[in-house]
């Protein structure tokens, strides 16, 4: 981000000189009033006021109205900068080039993303062979009229017949996951909500998905579930949770042979984690601690039977 900002600033200065940032000191800014509430939390005897707690509910009509009012003030100010249109024109020229992602092979199909240059979001394509004509499998630009829906991640099933994909709207970290029949282009009726950070993995036979989610829209007490295709989310099977530690986050990974479910566990942002596993060949198998303590960063590479390779 810093390099991008420096590049934009350099471009602006080269185009307009040192007066690129016009004097806007005479413009009067009138910010919308922000309501204060009597919210006080008691943390072990220490009382902490949080008068703007209501703004944490991003989906409430009051919060949306507040955001729109703030944006109205911001853009009214920005639109008075005379060099803004020229900057926009030049940046549009610089960004107008084709971008193609690395293809992924599943079954007999190949999947990749492509942006023609100025699309808000890259489009997911599929082809039945390297020599076949690709077709659009999923265009996130059509999900919302303003183009702010993005693919958080997409994961084909091993046989290449199904696609699990997560969508983020308007820059939110929250993801809604669905499954698409690649042959027909139709989605299964169910939707998986409460997901963050693309923590999803297919079952070996493509019967469903392992995924983690947060309940109640609160970023705490992550739970790991199995979702069987064609069933409502409310019927998902709970695989693992820790009710005593709210900071833990889970990421599932099914081994290549389909024998084990690897469970990455991390907390905070330092990257250190733990690895648990479950034997999928035995019904109701318990979750087993393999590596614990959060002392290092661990990456599961693969397995040979019950021997695990970890970096």
PDB file of N, CA, C and O in Angstrom, residues 197-200 212 224 249-253 262-266:
ATOM      1  N   UNK A 197     -12.182 -15.276   6.344  1.00  0.00           N
ATOM      2  CA  UNK A 197     -10.830 -15.694   5.959  1.00  0.00           C
ATOM      3  C   UNK A 197     -10.795 -17.022   5.217  1.00  0.00           C
ATOM      4  O   UNK A 197      -9.832 -17.770   5.304  1.00  0.00           O
ATOM      5  N   UNK A 198     -11.853 -17.304   4.450  1.00  0.00           N
ATOM      6  CA  UNK A 198     -11.859 -18.421   3.505  1.00  0.00           C
ATOM      7  C   UNK A 198     -11.422 -19.745   4.116  1.00  0.00           C
ATOM      8  O   UNK A 198     -10.644 -20.493   3.530  1.00  0.00           O
ATOM      9  N   UNK A 199     -11.898 -20.058   5.302  1.00  0.00           N
ATOM     10  CA  UNK A 199     -11.518 -21.289   5.989  1.00  0.00           C
ATOM     11  C   UNK A 199     -12.448 -22.425   5.574  1.00  0.00           C
ATOM     12  O   UNK A 199     -13.357 -22.816   6.310  1.00  0.00           O
ATOM     13  N   UNK A 200     -12.238 -22.976   4.354  1.00  0.00           N
ATOM     14  CA  UNK A 200     -13.129 -23.979   3.776  1.00  0.00           C
ATOM     15  C   UNK A 200     -12.296 -25.066   3.103  1.00  0.00           C
ATOM     16  O   UNK A 200     -11.279 -24.773   2.476  1.00  0.00           O
ATOM     17  N   UNK A 212     -15.126 -23.183   9.028  1.00  0.00           N
ATOM     18  CA  UNK A 212     -15.267 -22.561  10.351  1.00  0.00           C
ATOM     19  C   UNK A 212     -16.153 -21.332  10.232  1.00  0.00           C
ATOM     20  O   UNK A 212     -16.187 -20.684   9.183  1.00  0.00           O
ATOM     21  N   UNK A 224     -15.843 -25.188  14.214  1.00  0.00           N
ATOM     22  CA  UNK A 224     -15.553 -25.925  12.988  1.00  0.00           C
ATOM     23  C   UNK A 224     -16.700 -26.889  12.709  1.00  0.00           C
ATOM     24  O   UNK A 224     -17.087 -27.677  13.579  1.00  0.00           O
ATOM     25  N   UNK A 249      -9.012 -19.379  16.213  1.00  0.00           N
ATOM     26  CA  UNK A 249      -9.620 -19.448  14.886  1.00  0.00           C
ATOM     27  C   UNK A 249      -9.176 -20.749  14.227  1.00  0.00           C
ATOM     28  O   UNK A 249      -8.012 -21.136  14.332  1.00  0.00           O
ATOM     29  N   UNK A 250     -10.096 -21.410  13.532  1.00  0.00           N
ATOM     30  CA  UNK A 250      -9.814 -22.720  12.945  1.00  0.00           C
ATOM     31  C   UNK A 250      -9.813 -22.653  11.422  1.00  0.00           C
ATOM     32  O   UNK A 250     -10.629 -21.957  10.815  1.00  0.00           O
ATOM     33  N   UNK A 251      -8.900 -23.420  10.813  1.00  0.00           N
ATOM     34  CA  UNK A 251      -8.878 -23.566   9.362  1.00  0.00           C
ATOM     35  C   UNK A 251      -8.738 -25.047   9.026  1.00  0.00           C
ATOM     36  O   UNK A 251      -7.740 -25.687   9.385  1.00  0.00           O
ATOM     37  N   UNK A 252      -9.721 -25.636   8.334  1.00  0.00           N
ATOM     38  CA  UNK A 252      -9.680 -27.066   8.027  1.00  0.00           C
ATOM     39  C   UNK A 252      -8.930 -27.354   6.728  1.00  0.00           C
ATOM     40  O   UNK A 252      -8.878 -26.529   5.816  1.00  0.00           O
ATOM     41  N   UNK A 253      -8.344 -28.541   6.665  1.00  0.00           N
ATOM     42  CA  UNK A 253      -7.680 -29.004   5.442  1.00  0.00           C
ATOM     43  C   UNK A 253      -7.779 -30.521   5.385  1.00  0.00           C
ATOM     44  O   UNK A 253      -7.269 -31.216   6.273  1.00  0.00           O
ATOM     45  N   UNK A 262      -7.042 -32.079   8.806  1.00  0.00           N
ATOM     46  CA  UNK A 262      -6.056 -31.291   9.527  1.00  0.00           C
ATOM     47  C   UNK A 262      -6.718 -29.990   9.966  1.00  0.00           C
ATOM     48  O   UNK A 262      -7.398 -29.331   9.172  1.00  0.00           O
ATOM     49  N   UNK A 263      -6.521 -29.622  11.222  1.00  0.00           N
ATOM     50  CA  UNK A 263      -7.147 -28.409  11.765  1.00  0.00           C
ATOM     51  C   UNK A 263      -6.048 -27.451  12.206  1.00  0.00           C
ATOM     52  O   UNK A 263      -5.346 -27.709  13.187  1.00  0.00           O
ATOM     53  N   UNK A 264      -5.879 -26.383  11.448  1.00  0.00           N
ATOM     54  CA  UNK A 264      -4.959 -25.325  11.857  1.00  0.00           C
ATOM     55  C   UNK A 264      -5.666 -24.459  12.909  1.00  0.00           C
ATOM     56  O   UNK A 264      -6.841 -24.112  12.754  1.00  0.00           O
ATOM     57  N   UNK A 265      -4.940 -24.082  13.931  1.00  0.00           N
ATOM     58  CA  UNK A 265      -5.491 -23.206  14.967  1.00  0.00           C
ATOM     59  C   UNK A 265      -4.514 -22.066  15.188  1.00  0.00           C
ATOM     60  O   UNK A 265      -3.313 -22.298  15.345  1.00  0.00           O
ATOM     61  N   UNK A 266      -5.009 -20.850  15.145  1.00  0.00           N
ATOM     62  CA  UNK A 266      -4.156 -19.713  15.466  1.00  0.00           C
ATOM     63  C   UNK A 266      -4.935 -18.680  16.247  1.00  0.00           C
ATOM     64  O   UNK A 266      -6.160 -18.712  16.325  1.00  0.00           O
TER      65      UNK A 266
END
